[in-house]
Short mmCIF file of C-alpha atoms in Angstrom, two decimals:
data_model
loop_
_atom_site.label_atom_id
_atom_site.label_comp_id
_atom_site.label_asym_id
_atom_site.label_seq_id
_atom_site.Cartn_x
_atom_site.Cartn_y
_atom_site.Cartn_z
CA UNK A 1 -26.44 -5.06 -7.98
CA UNK A 2 -25.08 -4.79 -11.54
CA UNK A 3 -22.56 -2.07 -10.53
CA UNK A 4 -21.03 -4.08 -7.69
CA UNK A 5 -20.91 -7.20 -9.87
CA UNK A 6 -19.27 -5.22 -12.64
CA UNK A 7 -16.71 -3.66 -10.28
CA UNK A 8 -15.77 -6.98 -8.68
CA UNK A 9 -15.65 -8.61 -12.11
CA UNK A 10 -13.18 -6.03 -13.39
CA UNK A 11 -10.93 -6.52 -10.35
CA UNK A 12 -10.93 -10.33 -10.54
CA UNK A 13 -10.38 -10.27 -14.31
CA UNK A 14 -7.42 -7.88 -13.89
CA UNK A 15 -5.84 -10.06 -11.18
CA UNK A 16 -6.32 -13.13 -13.39
CA UNK A 17 -4.65 -11.35 -16.33
CA UNK A 18 -1.82 -10.34 -13.99
CA UNK A 19 -1.26 -13.92 -12.82
CA UNK A 20 -1.15 -15.16 -16.42
CA UNK A 21 1.20 -12.35 -17.51
CA UNK A 22 3.52 -12.88 -14.54
CA UNK A 23 3.82 -16.59 -15.37
CA UNK A 24 4.39 -16.03 -19.09
CA UNK A 25 5.88 -12.60 -19.88
CA UNK A 26 7.18 -11.61 -16.41
CA UNK A 27 7.35 -7.82 -17.06
CA UNK A 28 10.36 -5.93 -15.69
CA UNK A 29 8.48 -2.98 -14.21
CA UNK A 30 5.67 -4.48 -12.20
CA UNK A 31 3.90 -1.27 -11.08
CA UNK A 32 3.72 0.10 -14.63
CA UNK A 33 2.48 -3.25 -15.94
CA UNK A 34 -0.18 -3.43 -13.22
CA UNK A 35 -1.48 0.07 -14.08
CA UNK A 36 -1.70 -0.92 -17.73
CA UNK A 37 -3.48 -4.20 -16.94
CA UNK A 38 -6.13 -2.53 -14.73
CA UNK A 39 -6.73 0.24 -17.30
CA UNK A 40 -6.96 -2.16 -20.23
CA UNK A 41 -9.27 -4.63 -18.45
CA UNK A 42 -11.59 -1.78 -17.35
CA UNK A 43 -11.85 -0.34 -20.86
CA UNK A 44 -12.40 -3.78 -22.39
CA UNK A 45 -15.01 -4.77 -19.78
CA UNK A 46 -17.00 -1.54 -20.16
CA UNK A 47 -16.82 -1.69 -23.97
CA UNK A 48 -18.05 -5.28 -24.00
CA UNK A 49 -20.83 -4.57 -21.48
CA UNK A 50 -21.84 -1.40 -23.38
CA UNK A 51 -21.95 -3.24 -26.69
CA UNK A 52 -23.82 -6.12 -25.04
CA UNK A 53 -26.38 -3.66 -23.70
CA UNK A 54 -26.84 -2.12 -27.16
CA UNK A 55 -27.37 -5.43 -28.98
CA UNK A 56 -29.26 -7.19 -26.18
CA UNK A 57 -26.64 -9.70 -25.00
CA UNK A 58 -26.96 -10.98 -21.39
CA UNK A 59 -23.59 -9.35 -20.54
CA UNK A 60 -25.26 -5.99 -21.23
CA UNK A 61 -26.81 -6.28 -17.75
CA UNK A 62 -23.40 -5.33 -16.34
CA UNK A 63 -23.28 -1.99 -18.16
CA UNK A 64 -23.72 1.20 -16.06
CA UNK A 65 -26.59 3.47 -17.03
CA UNK A 66 -25.88 7.20 -17.10
CA UNK A 67 -22.90 9.32 -16.06
CA UNK A 68 -23.55 9.00 -12.30
CA UNK A 69 -23.35 5.20 -12.44
CA UNK A 70 -20.18 5.36 -14.55
CA UNK A 71 -18.70 7.72 -11.93
CA UNK A 72 -19.62 5.42 -9.06
CA UNK A 73 -18.12 2.41 -10.84
CA UNK A 74 -14.94 4.28 -11.81
CA UNK A 75 -14.42 5.51 -8.22
CA UNK A 76 -14.74 1.92 -7.00
CA UNK A 77 -12.47 0.39 -9.64
CA UNK A 78 -9.95 3.26 -9.47
CA UNK A 79 -9.59 3.25 -5.69
CA UNK A 80 -9.49 -0.52 -5.27
CA UNK A 81 -6.98 -0.82 -8.14
CA UNK A 82 -4.68 1.75 -6.54
CA UNK A 83 -5.07 -0.04 -3.19
CA UNK A 84 -4.14 -3.33 -4.85
CA UNK A 85 -1.12 -1.82 -6.62
CA UNK A 86 0.10 -0.21 -3.37
CA UNK A 87 -0.35 -3.49 -1.48
CA UNK A 88 1.45 -5.35 -4.24
CA UNK A 89 4.69 -3.48 -3.50
CA UNK A 90 4.43 -5.04 -0.02
CA UNK A 91 4.44 -8.44 -1.66
CA UNK A 92 7.20 -7.52 -4.09
CA UNK A 93 9.68 -6.14 -1.55
CA UNK A 94 10.72 -7.88 1.66
CA UNK A 95 9.59 -5.86 4.67
CA UNK A 96 12.35 -5.78 7.33
CA UNK A 97 9.85 -6.74 10.05
CA UNK A 98 8.69 -9.70 7.96
CA UNK A 99 12.26 -10.91 7.42
CA UNK A 100 13.04 -10.47 11.12
CA UNK A 101 10.02 -12.41 12.36
CA UNK A 102 10.51 -15.25 9.85
CA UNK A 103 14.21 -15.51 10.74
CA UNK A 104 13.33 -15.85 14.44
CA UNK A 105 10.57 -18.36 13.63
CA UNK A 106 13.05 -20.45 11.63
CA UNK A 107 15.23 -20.82 14.74
CA UNK A 108 12.37 -22.69 16.44
CA UNK A 109 12.38 -23.58 20.14
CA UNK A 110 16.13 -22.92 20.45
CA UNK A 111 15.56 -19.22 19.82
CA UNK A 112 17.85 -17.02 17.73
CA UNK A 113 21.02 -15.48 19.26
CA UNK A 114 20.78 -11.72 18.83
CA UNK A 115 24.28 -11.51 17.29
CA UNK A 116 23.50 -13.88 14.43
CA UNK A 117 20.30 -11.92 13.89
CA UNK A 118 22.29 -8.81 12.93
CA UNK A 119 24.62 -10.90 10.73
CA UNK A 120 21.70 -12.23 8.68
CA UNK A 121 19.87 -8.92 8.34
CA UNK A 122 22.69 -6.92 6.80
CA UNK A 123 22.81 -3.99 4.35
CA UNK A 124 22.83 -6.33 1.35
CA UNK A 125 19.45 -7.70 2.44
CA UNK A 126 17.72 -4.56 3.73
CA UNK A 127 19.30 -1.55 1.99
CA UNK A 128 20.84 -2.66 -1.35
CA UNK A 129 17.54 -3.90 -2.90
CA UNK A 130 15.86 -0.54 -2.14
CA UNK A 131 18.78 1.40 -3.69
CA UNK A 132 18.42 -0.84 -6.77
CA UNK A 133 14.69 0.00 -6.87
CA UNK A 134 15.51 3.72 -6.85
CA UNK A 135 17.85 3.23 -9.82
CA UNK A 136 15.32 1.09 -11.69
CA UNK A 137 12.52 3.65 -11.24
CA UNK A 138 14.76 6.61 -12.22
CA UNK A 139 14.63 8.30 -8.82
CA UNK A 140 18.45 8.36 -8.48
CA UNK A 141 21.42 8.19 -10.84
CA UNK A 142 25.11 7.42 -10.29
CA UNK A 143 27.46 10.25 -11.24
CA UNK A 144 31.19 9.77 -10.68
CA UNK A 145 30.64 7.12 -8.01
CA UNK A 146 28.10 9.30 -6.16
CA UNK A 147 24.37 8.69 -5.88
CA UNK A 148 22.33 11.73 -6.87
CA UNK A 149 18.61 12.38 -6.70
CA UNK A 150 16.79 13.09 -9.99
CA UNK A 151 13.91 15.48 -10.68
CA UNK A 152 11.59 12.45 -10.58
CA UNK A 153 12.93 11.53 -7.13
CA UNK A 154 12.42 15.11 -5.90
CA UNK A 155 8.86 15.00 -7.23
CA UNK A 156 8.20 11.90 -5.15
CA UNK A 157 9.43 13.42 -1.89
CA UNK A 158 7.62 16.70 -2.56
CA UNK A 159 4.32 14.73 -2.53
CA UNK A 160 5.21 13.46 0.94
CA UNK A 161 6.56 16.85 2.00
CA UNK A 162 3.25 18.56 1.26
CA UNK A 163 1.41 16.36 3.73
CA UNK A 164 4.14 16.56 6.37
CA UNK A 165 3.90 20.36 6.19
CA UNK A 166 0.11 20.13 6.65
CA UNK A 167 0.66 17.99 9.73
CA UNK A 168 3.44 20.25 11.01
CA UNK A 169 6.11 17.50 11.01
CA UNK A 170 9.79 18.18 10.20
CA UNK A 171 10.86 16.81 6.81
CA UNK A 172 14.00 15.04 8.04
CA UNK A 173 14.28 12.43 10.70
CA UNK A 174 10.74 11.06 10.36
CA UNK B 1 -33.96 7.78 -8.11
CA UNK B 2 -33.47 11.26 -9.57
CA UNK B 3 -30.34 12.31 -11.45
CA UNK B 4 -29.28 14.55 -8.54
CA UNK B 5 -29.53 11.79 -5.95
CA UNK B 6 -27.65 9.40 -8.25
CA UNK B 7 -24.77 11.91 -8.33
CA UNK B 8 -24.95 12.30 -4.54
CA UNK B 9 -24.62 8.53 -4.20
CA UNK B 10 -21.64 8.45 -6.57
CA UNK B 11 -19.88 11.30 -4.78
CA UNK B 12 -20.52 10.23 -1.18
CA UNK B 13 -17.16 8.35 -0.84
CA UNK B 14 -15.38 11.51 -2.05
CA UNK B 15 -17.24 13.62 0.56
CA UNK B 16 -16.40 11.02 3.21
CA UNK B 17 -12.74 11.12 2.23
CA UNK B 18 -12.63 14.93 2.48
CA UNK B 19 -14.07 14.70 6.00
CA UNK B 20 -11.59 11.91 6.81
CA UNK B 21 -8.55 14.00 5.81
CA UNK B 22 -9.74 17.26 7.40
CA UNK B 23 -10.72 15.53 10.66
CA UNK B 24 -7.45 13.53 10.82
CA UNK B 25 -5.20 16.57 10.32
CA UNK B 26 -7.28 18.67 12.74
CA UNK B 27 -7.31 15.97 15.45
CA UNK B 28 -3.56 15.38 15.07
CA UNK B 29 -2.83 19.09 15.43
CA UNK B 30 -5.31 19.59 18.32
CA UNK B 31 -3.83 16.67 20.29
CA UNK B 32 -0.37 18.27 20.04
CA UNK B 33 1.14 15.92 17.40
CA UNK B 34 1.08 13.00 19.86
CA UNK B 35 -1.44 10.48 18.57
CA UNK B 36 -1.00 9.87 14.85
CA UNK B 37 -2.60 6.41 14.76
CA UNK B 38 -5.55 7.52 16.89
CA UNK B 39 -6.08 10.56 14.64
CA UNK B 40 -6.10 8.26 11.59
CA UNK B 41 -8.74 5.98 13.14
CA UNK B 42 -10.83 8.95 14.31
CA UNK B 43 -10.64 10.65 10.90
CA UNK B 44 -11.61 7.43 9.12
CA UNK B 45 -14.60 6.93 11.46
CA UNK B 46 -15.85 10.52 10.92
CA UNK B 47 -15.57 10.12 7.14
CA UNK B 48 -17.31 6.74 7.14
CA UNK B 49 -20.21 8.10 9.21
CA UNK B 50 -20.71 11.07 6.87
CA UNK B 51 -20.64 8.77 3.83
CA UNK B 52 -23.06 6.26 5.36
CA UNK B 53 -25.49 9.04 6.37
CA UNK B 54 -25.43 10.41 2.81
CA UNK B 55 -25.96 6.93 1.29
CA UNK B 56 -28.76 5.91 3.64
CA UNK B 57 -30.52 9.24 3.17
CA UNK B 58 -30.33 9.01 -0.63
CA UNK B 59 -31.35 5.34 -0.80
CA UNK B 60 -34.19 5.76 1.74
CA UNK B 61 -35.88 8.22 -0.58
CA UNK B 62 -34.77 6.51 -3.78
CA UNK B 63 -37.25 3.65 -3.97
CA UNK B 64 -34.65 0.97 -4.66
CA UNK B 65 -35.13 -2.64 -3.57
CA UNK B 66 -33.19 -3.82 -0.51
CA UNK B 67 -30.59 -5.92 -2.37
CA UNK B 68 -29.80 -3.14 -4.82
CA UNK B 69 -29.50 -0.55 -2.06
CA UNK B 70 -27.26 -2.83 0.05
CA UNK B 71 -24.98 -3.51 -2.94
CA UNK B 72 -24.60 0.23 -3.60
CA UNK B 73 -23.75 0.96 0.04
CA UNK B 74 -21.28 -1.96 0.04
CA UNK B 75 -19.70 -0.60 -3.13
CA UNK B 76 -19.31 2.88 -1.62
CA UNK B 77 -17.89 1.38 1.57
CA UNK B 78 -15.36 -0.48 -0.62
CA UNK B 79 -14.45 2.76 -2.40
CA UNK B 80 -14.16 4.72 0.85
CA UNK B 81 -12.14 1.95 2.52
CA UNK B 82 -9.78 1.69 -0.45
CA UNK B 83 -9.20 5.47 -0.53
CA UNK B 84 -8.70 5.35 3.26
CA UNK B 85 -6.09 2.63 2.84
CA UNK B 86 -4.31 4.70 0.16
CA UNK B 87 -4.34 7.70 2.52
CA UNK B 88 -2.92 5.58 5.35
CA UNK B 89 -0.17 4.34 3.01
CA UNK B 90 0.55 7.93 1.99
CA UNK B 91 0.94 8.96 5.64
CA UNK B 92 3.28 6.03 6.26
CA UNK B 93 5.29 6.83 3.15
CA UNK B 94 7.03 9.79 4.76
CA UNK B 95 7.82 8.08 8.04
CA UNK B 96 8.73 4.46 7.45
CA UNK B 97 9.25 3.86 3.71
CA UNK B 98 12.92 3.08 3.12
CA UNK B 99 13.03 4.49 -0.41
CA UNK B 100 11.55 7.84 0.66
CA UNK B 101 13.92 8.14 3.60
CA UNK B 102 16.92 7.51 1.34
CA UNK B 103 15.65 10.08 -1.16
CA UNK B 104 15.28 12.63 1.65
CA UNK B 105 18.90 12.03 2.67
CA UNK B 106 20.12 12.35 -0.94
CA UNK B 107 18.02 15.49 -1.49
CA UNK B 108 19.69 17.17 1.46
CA UNK B 109 23.17 16.43 0.01
CA UNK B 110 23.76 18.73 -3.00
CA UNK B 111 26.83 16.75 -4.19
CA UNK B 112 25.13 13.42 -3.69
CA UNK B 113 26.44 10.58 -1.52
CA UNK B 114 28.47 7.47 -2.16
CA UNK B 115 26.77 4.20 -1.28
CA UNK B 116 29.05 3.94 1.77
CA UNK B 117 28.13 7.49 2.91
CA UNK B 118 24.46 6.65 2.52
CA UNK B 119 25.00 3.56 4.68
CA UNK B 120 26.55 5.71 7.43
CA UNK B 121 23.27 7.66 7.69
CA UNK B 122 20.82 4.94 6.83
CA UNK B 123 21.81 1.32 7.44
CA UNK B 124 20.44 -2.09 8.38
CA UNK B 125 21.70 -1.77 11.99
CA UNK B 126 19.54 1.30 12.69
CA UNK B 127 16.62 -0.20 10.80
CA UNK B 128 16.80 -3.50 12.69
CA UNK B 129 17.26 -1.78 16.09
CA UNK B 130 14.16 0.35 15.55
CA UNK B 131 12.00 -2.54 14.38
CA UNK B 132 13.33 -4.89 17.02
CA UNK B 133 12.25 -2.43 19.70
CA UNK B 134 8.80 -2.12 18.11
CA UNK B 135 8.35 -5.91 17.90
CA UNK B 136 9.58 -6.40 21.49
CA UNK B 137 7.31 -3.61 22.81
CA UNK B 138 4.28 -5.21 21.16
CA UNK B 139 5.30 -8.72 22.41
CA UNK B 140 5.45 -10.06 18.85
CA UNK B 141 8.90 -11.33 19.80
CA UNK B 142 10.40 -11.90 23.24
CA UNK B 143 14.02 -11.77 24.48
CA UNK B 144 15.32 -14.38 26.97
CA UNK B 145 19.01 -14.69 27.90
CA UNK B 146 20.28 -13.03 24.74
CA UNK B 147 18.09 -15.11 22.44
CA UNK B 148 14.99 -14.08 20.53
CA UNK B 149 11.76 -16.09 20.36
CA UNK B 150 8.35 -15.60 18.74
CA UNK B 151 5.82 -14.15 21.23
CA UNK B 152 2.29 -13.27 20.11
CA UNK B 153 2.29 -14.83 16.63
CA UNK B 154 0.15 -12.18 14.85
CA UNK B 155 2.98 -10.64 12.79
CA UNK B 156 4.32 -14.16 12.12
CA UNK B 157 0.97 -15.29 10.70
CA UNK B 158 0.76 -12.11 8.62
CA UNK B 159 4.33 -12.68 7.38
CA UNK B 160 3.54 -16.28 6.39
CA UNK B 161 0.46 -15.08 4.50
CA UNK B 162 2.60 -12.53 2.62
CA UNK B 163 5.17 -15.24 1.81
CA UNK B 164 2.33 -17.38 0.46
CA UNK B 165 1.23 -14.46 -1.78
CA UNK B 166 4.85 -13.96 -2.90
CA UNK B 167 5.05 -17.60 -3.98
CA UNK B 168 1.79 -17.30 -5.94
CA UNK B 169 2.64 -14.01 -7.67
CA UNK B 170 6.43 -14.03 -7.86
CA UNK B 171 7.25 -17.72 -7.69
CA UNK B 172 9.71 -17.18 -4.83
CA UNK B 173 9.45 -16.63 -1.09
CA UNK B 174 11.82 -13.66 -0.88
CA UNK B 175 13.22 -10.99 -3.19
CA UNK B 176 16.77 -12.05 -2.23
CA UNK B 177 15.90 -15.75 -1.88
CA UNK B 178 18.69 -16.27 0.61
CA UNK B 179 16.62 -15.71 3.73
CA UNK B 180 14.26 -18.61 3.28
#
């Protein structure tokens, strides 16, 4: 029971730290900040629990015993942290489907004319923010008015390309 | 519990994940590249069964009390589910993620593209058309006399939940804040 409690405790503590940081410091690069928060909270939690175990504090109950338990806890914290960070990008960026459904819902019982639908969901809403993200994360650069992919950007698509090759899917047009 | 069985318990979500990936790719190829979603569900089920069998077998012979054993299985299920979610996201990355699709277009243009050229290939019109079709096909929205209405409100409820999370975490309902 101590491992599950410890794992859940780390996750809740990290989310709490995130909420406080977002309200006070508001970091520019959210994904990087989230990785740092989860890593720092995990190290701090395990250090405190380990020390507590050594000196006989009640918090020492949360400390894993032996390498196998550390592994099990780290798999749990690592995978759920990555899942949280991946899901967070869904909160951060507006999904086109989300924007579409909410725009229709806003029209109420009158319904939304299809033409005005396309006016509201334009390139500035759906494409420009993602291009800005690519600039911010260093995946593309602007060179003489042209957008060019960087080595970091190529690295990102090669990760996807590997799996698409395994599945036997063409790289373009997916 | 012996040291060996403790390691088996720790590694069972990893074994389950390996089975998940191998089964998913195999099923997708065997079915002739037709049923991606079904192959994902089938792969996940195979992996979960392998992991649960390993866990139950280890804990049955381990002499742990019921609560402790249940918490360890729950923990491994959480780990396996989280890795499964990451894998699902990874699969989606190459097909629907806007950033990846733009990068693929830029990678195939050695001299790069202007923003306007990128919009010719990848723009909001195409994106909206594709998603509109998907939402209409699944009855999430319905079309009557040239106007669009909410149908089955599942995606709407999900969208409102995400907006609620956005307000909590980001303090605003939208990244552009001109939609809502």
